[in-house]
Amino acid sequence: MHLTVGVGPPVSALPSEIDVGLPLVKAALLYGDRVTLCSPAASVLLRLQDDQPTALADRLAVLSGLAHDLDLDDRPDRLAAVLGAGRIDADQARATVDGWWRRYRRALADAVRQSGLAELVPAVNAGRLTVETLGIGPVVRPADFAQSAAETYAWVVSEAVACGDATPLLDAETARGVGRAVAAGRVDVSPARSARARNGGLAAHTLQQLPLFEKATVAEILDVRADLDGPLVRFRAAITDFADEIAGAVWDADFSAEAARVYRQRVAPAVADVEDAVASVGYLRELVSRYAERPGQFVPVTAPLLTVALTSADALSQTVAATLSGLSLAANAAQAWHASRDGRREVQARRLFFVYAAGRRLAGRAVW
């Protein structure tokens, strides 16, 4: 499964609130096989990070485009004008520009870290994530290529929604923009593709409810995903069924409320059922251990060795007692072991086992 994550453009190149959509990307990495991040912020930051001109005029051009974000006012433009008129020595100008440039690179490093872009490196290195370049060329003025990136972004997202092979996963602002385009007839989305987008939206909503999801690193997400390949197939099938209960599209205003309703009514109870089933299997596994470690506990002194006494009055204990009654001690242990193994298989076959297991792993707890 290939997902395209769409995160709308920021206001400018280096604001402190710049965001490449890390929560959506983590959900996509957990749910999909391959992920493409379509984010003007990520593309611009990557380009700025890679582009380090040494020529004085080129550095001044970059600083001029970022003057507002760096609190430089119009000083880079005034210095460029003075330098071009020959009214200042180049070495003197370079000393000033170098100071500004260091400030810019520090701000860029902060933006890369705060935006979440730095966290994506393990996924890129693993070949699970591709960051769309959005056609950004060499740096001339950041404002110019930021506008170009935003225009390309709109086209790429429209393609992903209307005719691409990937499942689109959109942030709220992008979803609203797509909704306006669909309503105006600028983008034509078939019912099948709308359903695919609903699947992605509901999956992201579900996975972002997992314990400690926000605090999990991308590296941790990749580890959890690698361990749960099999259960993921059944989880995807369940999401498809649940998403059919949502009438609207992901770009409709009430989609978030509908996704929350389906999660509350269908997903959460199913996960609770998995937890109960795991608890039952855990009881059987504990029983096997107790047979091995303290067999005398299960055989009353006055009873024949072929009987077993279980003191617990709960239904599960009674069922196990009835099943194991009359067997030898070794047979009792073997029977409990087989029941535990079969129970484990039954639990793993449940469609929402993936959600339960991923939550346990993210919380640093064993699944069994």
Coordinates of C-alpha atoms in Angstrom, one line a residue:
M1 CA 0.0 0.0 0.0
H2 CA 1.3 3.4 -1.1
L3 CA 0.2 6.5 0.7
T4 CA 0.7 10.2 -0.3
V5 CA 0.8 12.5 2.7
G6 CA -0.2 16.0 1.8
V7 CA 0.7 18.9 4.2
G8 CA -0.1 22.4 3.1
P9 CA 2.5 25.2 2.6
P10 CA 3.6 27.3 5.5
V11 CA 3.3 31.1 5.5
S12 CA 7.0 31.6 4.9
A13 CA 10.2 29.7 4.8
L14 CA 11.5 29.7 8.3
P15 CA 8.8 30.5 10.9
S16 CA 9.0 28.9 14.3
E17 CA 5.6 27.1 13.7
I18 CA 6.7 25.4 10.5
D19 CA 5.4 21.8 10.3
V20 CA 6.0 19.0 7.9
G21 CA 3.1 16.9 9.2
L22 CA 5.0 14.5 11.4
P23 CA 1.9 12.9 13.0
L24 CA 0.4 12.1 9.6
V25 CA 3.7 10.7 8.3
K26 CA 4.0 8.5 11.4
A27 CA 0.5 7.2 10.9
A28 CA 1.2 6.6 7.2
L29 CA 4.4 4.7 8.0
L30 CA 2.5 2.5 10.4
Y31 CA -0.3 1.8 8.0
G32 CA 1.3 1.7 4.6
D33 CA 4.2 0.0 2.8
R34 CA 5.5 3.1 1.0
V35 CA 5.0 6.7 1.8
T36 CA 5.5 9.9 -0.2
L37 CA 5.5 13.1 1.7
C38 CA 4.2 16.0 -0.4
S39 CA 5.0 19.1 1.7
P40 CA 6.3 22.5 0.5
A41 CA 7.8 23.1 3.9
A42 CA 9.8 19.9 3.8
S43 CA 10.9 20.5 0.2
V44 CA 11.9 24.1 0.8
L45 CA 13.8 23.1 4.0
L46 CA 15.6 20.3 2.2
R47 CA 16.6 22.6 -0.6
L48 CA 17.8 25.3 1.8
Q49 CA 19.7 22.7 3.8
D50 CA 21.5 21.4 0.7
D51 CA 22.2 24.7 -1.0
Q52 CA 25.2 26.6 0.4
P53 CA 26.4 29.2 -2.1
T54 CA 29.7 30.8 -1.4
A55 CA 29.5 33.8 -3.8
L56 CA 28.7 37.0 -1.9
A57 CA 25.9 38.1 -4.3
D58 CA 24.2 34.7 -4.1
R59 CA 24.3 34.7 -0.3
L60 CA 22.9 38.2 -0.2
A61 CA 20.0 37.0 -2.5
V62 CA 19.1 34.2 -0.1
L63 CA 19.3 36.5 2.9
S64 CA 17.2 39.1 1.1
G65 CA 14.4 36.5 0.6
L66 CA 14.6 35.5 4.3
A67 CA 15.1 39.0 5.7
H68 CA 11.7 39.0 7.4
D69 CA 12.2 35.6 9.1
L70 CA 15.7 36.6 10.3
D71 CA 14.7 40.1 11.5
L72 CA 17.1 41.7 9.0
D73 CA 14.5 44.2 7.7
D74 CA 15.9 45.6 4.3
R75 CA 19.5 45.5 5.3
P76 CA 20.5 42.7 2.8
D77 CA 19.0 44.7 0.0
R78 CA 20.6 47.9 1.1
L79 CA 24.0 46.2 1.4
A80 CA 23.6 44.7 -2.1
A81 CA 22.9 48.1 -3.5
V82 CA 25.9 49.7 -1.8
L83 CA 28.1 46.8 -2.9
G84 CA 26.9 47.0 -6.5
A85 CA 27.6 50.7 -6.6
G86 CA 31.1 50.1 -5.4
R87 CA 30.7 52.2 -2.3
I88 CA 31.9 49.5 0.1
D89 CA 34.8 47.2 0.1
A90 CA 33.9 43.5 -0.8
D91 CA 35.9 42.1 2.2
Q92 CA 34.1 44.5 4.6
A93 CA 30.7 43.5 3.1
R94 CA 31.7 39.8 3.3
A95 CA 32.3 40.0 7.0
T96 CA 28.8 41.4 7.6
V97 CA 27.2 38.8 5.2
D98 CA 29.1 36.0 6.9
G99 CA 27.6 37.0 10.3
W100 CA 24.1 37.1 8.8
W101 CA 24.7 33.8 7.1
R102 CA 25.6 32.1 10.4
R103 CA 22.4 33.4 11.9
Y104 CA 20.5 32.0 9.0
R105 CA 22.1 28.6 9.2
R106 CA 21.3 28.4 12.9
A107 CA 17.7 29.4 12.2
L108 CA 17.5 26.8 9.5
A109 CA 18.8 24.1 11.8
D110 CA 16.2 25.0 14.3
A111 CA 13.4 24.9 11.7
V112 CA 14.5 21.5 10.5
R113 CA 14.4 20.2 14.0
Q114 CA 11.1 21.9 15.1
S115 CA 9.3 21.0 11.9
G116 CA 9.8 17.3 12.4
L117 CA 11.9 17.0 9.2
A118 CA 15.0 15.8 11.1
E119 CA 13.0 12.9 12.6
L120 CA 12.2 11.5 9.1
V121 CA 15.7 10.6 8.3
P122 CA 15.4 6.9 9.5
A123 CA 12.4 6.4 7.3
V124 CA 14.1 7.9 4.3
N125 CA 17.2 5.8 4.9
A126 CA 15.1 2.7 5.2
G127 CA 13.5 3.4 1.8
R128 CA 10.1 3.6 3.4
L129 CA 9.7 7.4 2.8
T130 CA 10.2 9.7 -0.2
V131 CA 10.0 13.4 0.1
E132 CA 8.6 15.0 -3.0
T133 CA 10.9 17.7 -4.4
L134 CA 8.0 19.7 -5.9
G135 CA 10.3 20.9 -8.7
I136 CA 12.3 23.3 -6.5
G137 CA 15.5 24.3 -8.4
P138 CA 18.6 26.3 -7.4
V139 CA 18.1 28.9 -4.7
V140 CA 17.7 32.4 -6.0
R141 CA 15.2 34.0 -3.7
P142 CA 13.4 31.7 -1.2
A143 CA 10.1 33.6 -1.7
D144 CA 10.2 32.7 -5.4
F145 CA 10.7 29.0 -5.0
A146 CA 8.2 28.9 -2.1
Q147 CA 5.5 30.2 -4.4
S148 CA 6.6 27.6 -7.1
A149 CA 6.5 24.8 -4.5
A150 CA 3.0 25.8 -3.4
E151 CA 1.7 25.7 -7.0
T152 CA 3.3 22.4 -7.7
Y153 CA 1.9 21.1 -4.4
A154 CA -1.7 21.9 -5.4
W155 CA -1.2 19.9 -8.7
V156 CA 0.5 16.9 -7.0
V157 CA -2.3 16.6 -4.4
S158 CA -5.0 16.9 -6.9
E159 CA -3.4 14.1 -9.0
A160 CA -3.1 11.9 -5.9
V161 CA -6.8 12.4 -5.0
A162 CA -8.3 12.2 -8.5
C163 CA -6.2 9.7 -10.4
G164 CA -3.2 8.5 -8.6
D165 CA -2.5 4.9 -7.3
A166 CA -1.7 6.1 -3.8
T167 CA -4.1 6.5 -0.9
P168 CA -4.2 10.2 -0.1
L169 CA -3.7 11.3 3.5
L170 CA -4.3 15.1 3.9
D171 CA -3.9 17.6 6.6
A172 CA -7.0 19.7 7.5
E173 CA -6.2 22.8 5.4
T174 CA -5.4 20.7 2.3
A175 CA -8.6 18.7 2.7
R176 CA -10.6 21.9 2.8
G177 CA -8.8 23.1 -0.3
V178 CA -9.6 19.9 -2.1
G179 CA -13.2 20.1 -1.0
R180 CA -13.5 23.6 -2.5
A181 CA -11.9 22.4 -5.8
V182 CA -14.3 19.4 -5.9
A183 CA -17.3 21.6 -5.2
A184 CA -16.3 24.0 -8.0
G185 CA -15.7 21.2 -10.5
R186 CA -12.0 21.8 -10.8
V187 CA -11.2 18.3 -9.5
D188 CA -13.3 15.3 -10.4
V189 CA -13.1 12.5 -7.8
S190 CA -14.8 9.2 -8.4
P191 CA -16.7 7.4 -5.6
A192 CA -14.0 4.7 -5.5
R193 CA -11.2 7.2 -5.0
S194 CA -13.3 9.1 -2.4
A195 CA -13.7 5.8 -0.5
R196 CA -9.9 5.2 -0.7
A197 CA -9.3 8.6 0.8
R198 CA -11.8 7.9 3.6
N199 CA -9.9 4.7 4.4
G200 CA -6.7 6.6 4.8
G201 CA -8.3 9.3 6.9
L202 CA -10.0 6.8 9.3
A203 CA -6.8 4.8 9.6
A204 CA -4.8 7.9 10.5
H205 CA -7.4 8.9 13.1
T206 CA -7.4 5.4 14.6
L207 CA -3.6 5.1 14.8
Q208 CA -3.2 8.5 16.3
Q209 CA -5.3 7.4 19.3
L210 CA -2.7 4.8 20.2
P211 CA -1.0 5.3 23.6
L212 CA 2.1 7.5 23.4
F213 CA 1.7 7.8 19.6
E214 CA 2.7 11.5 19.7
K215 CA 5.9 10.8 21.7
A216 CA 7.0 7.8 19.6
T217 CA 9.9 8.5 17.2
V218 CA 9.9 7.5 13.6
A219 CA 12.5 4.9 14.4
E220 CA 10.2 3.4 17.0
I221 CA 7.2 3.5 14.5
L222 CA 9.3 1.6 12.0
D223 CA 10.2 -1.1 14.5
V224 CA 6.6 -1.6 15.5
R225 CA 5.5 -1.8 11.9
A226 CA 8.2 -4.4 11.1
D227 CA 6.9 -6.7 13.8
L228 CA 3.2 -6.5 12.9
D229 CA 3.1 -7.2 9.1
G230 CA 0.6 -10.1 9.3
P231 CA -2.0 -8.5 11.6
L232 CA -1.8 -5.3 9.4
V233 CA -3.5 -7.1 6.5
R234 CA -6.6 -7.8 8.6
F235 CA -6.6 -4.3 10.1
R236 CA -6.7 -2.8 6.6
A237 CA -9.7 -4.9 5.8
A238 CA -11.4 -3.8 9.0
I239 CA -10.7 -0.1 8.2
T240 CA -12.3 -0.6 4.7
D241 CA -15.5 -2.0 6.3
F242 CA -15.6 0.7 9.0
A243 CA -14.9 3.5 6.5
D244 CA -18.0 2.5 4.6
E245 CA -20.1 3.7 7.5
I246 CA -18.9 7.3 6.9
A247 CA -21.1 8.9 4.3
G248 CA -19.0 12.0 3.6
A249 CA -15.6 12.5 2.1
V250 CA -12.4 13.4 4.0
W251 CA -12.7 17.0 2.7
D252 CA -16.2 17.4 4.2
A253 CA -16.5 19.6 7.3
D254 CA -17.9 16.8 9.5
F255 CA -15.4 14.0 8.5
S256 CA -13.4 14.3 11.7
A257 CA -16.6 14.0 13.8
E258 CA -17.7 11.0 11.8
A259 CA -14.3 9.3 12.1
A260 CA -14.4 9.9 15.9
R261 CA -17.9 8.3 16.0
V262 CA -16.8 5.2 14.1
Y263 CA -13.8 4.9 16.3
R264 CA -15.9 5.2 19.4
Q265 CA -18.6 2.8 18.3
R266 CA -16.7 0.2 16.3
V267 CA -13.0 0.4 16.7
A268 CA -12.6 0.9 20.5
P269 CA -15.0 -1.9 21.4
A270 CA -13.2 -4.3 19.1
V271 CA -9.8 -3.4 20.6
A272 CA -11.3 -4.0 24.0
D273 CA -12.5 -7.4 22.9
V274 CA -8.9 -8.2 21.8
E275 CA -7.6 -7.1 25.2
D276 CA -10.1 -9.4 26.9
A277 CA -9.1 -12.3 24.7
V278 CA -5.4 -11.7 25.4
A279 CA -6.2 -11.7 29.1
S280 CA -7.8 -15.1 28.7
V281 CA -4.9 -16.5 26.8
G282 CA -2.6 -15.0 29.5
Y283 CA -4.5 -16.9 32.1
L284 CA -4.0 -20.2 30.2
R285 CA -0.3 -19.4 29.8
E286 CA 0.0 -18.8 33.5
L287 CA -1.7 -22.1 34.1
V288 CA 0.9 -23.9 32.1
S289 CA 3.6 -22.2 34.1
R290 CA 2.0 -23.1 37.4
Y291 CA 1.7 -26.8 36.3
A292 CA 5.4 -26.8 35.6
E293 CA 6.5 -25.0 38.7
R294 CA 4.0 -26.0 41.4
P295 CA 2.2 -29.2 40.3
G296 CA 1.2 -30.1 43.9
Q297 CA -0.9 -26.9 44.1
F298 CA -3.4 -28.5 41.7
V299 CA -3.7 -31.9 43.3
P300 CA -5.4 -32.2 46.7
V301 CA -3.6 -34.5 49.2
T302 CA -6.7 -36.7 49.5
A303 CA -7.5 -36.9 45.8
P304 CA -6.3 -39.4 43.3
L305 CA -3.5 -38.2 41.0
L306 CA -5.8 -38.3 38.0
T307 CA -8.0 -35.4 39.3
V308 CA -7.3 -31.7 39.3
A309 CA -8.8 -29.1 41.7
L310 CA -9.0 -25.5 40.6
T311 CA -10.1 -23.1 43.4
S312 CA -11.0 -20.1 41.2
A313 CA -14.8 -19.7 40.8
D314 CA -14.7 -17.6 37.6
A315 CA -16.1 -19.0 34.4
L316 CA -12.8 -19.4 32.7
S317 CA -11.4 -21.5 35.6
Q318 CA -14.5 -23.7 35.6
T319 CA -14.2 -24.3 31.9
V320 CA -10.5 -25.2 32.2
A321 CA -11.2 -27.4 35.2
A322 CA -13.9 -29.2 33.3
T323 CA -11.7 -29.7 30.3
L324 CA -8.7 -30.9 32.2
S325 CA -10.7 -33.0 34.8
G326 CA -9.6 -36.7 34.9
L327 CA -6.4 -36.2 33.0
S328 CA -2.9 -37.0 34.3
L329 CA -0.8 -34.1 35.5
A330 CA 1.4 -34.2 32.4
A331 CA -1.8 -34.3 30.2
N332 CA -3.2 -31.3 32.2
A333 CA -0.1 -29.2 31.4
A334 CA -0.2 -30.3 27.7
Q335 CA -3.9 -29.5 27.4
A336 CA -3.4 -26.1 28.9
W337 CA -0.4 -25.4 26.6
H338 CA -2.4 -26.4 23.5
A339 CA -5.3 -24.3 24.6
S340 CA -3.0 -21.3 25.2
R341 CA -1.4 -21.7 21.7
D342 CA -4.8 -22.0 20.0
G343 CA -6.1 -19.0 21.9
R344 CA -3.1 -17.0 20.9
R345 CA -3.7 -17.9 17.2
E346 CA -7.4 -16.9 17.6
V347 CA -6.5 -13.6 19.1
Q348 CA -3.9 -12.8 16.4
A349 CA -6.5 -13.6 13.8
R350 CA -8.8 -10.8 15.0
R351 CA -9.0 -7.8 12.7
L352 CA -8.1 -5.2 15.4
F353 CA -5.2 -7.1 16.9
F354 CA -2.8 -4.8 15.0
V355 CA -4.2 -1.8 16.9
Y356 CA -3.9 -3.6 20.3
A357 CA -0.4 -4.8 19.6
A358 CA 0.9 -1.5 18.2
G359 CA -0.4 0.3 21.3
R360 CA 1.4 -2.2 23.6
R361 CA 4.6 -1.8 21.7
L362 CA 4.5 2.0 21.7
A363 CA 3.9 1.9 25.5
G364 CA 7.0 -0.3 25.8
R365 CA 5.1 -3.3 27.0
A366 CA 5.2 -6.9 25.7
V367 CA 2.3 -8.0 23.5
W368 CA 2.0 -11.3 25.4

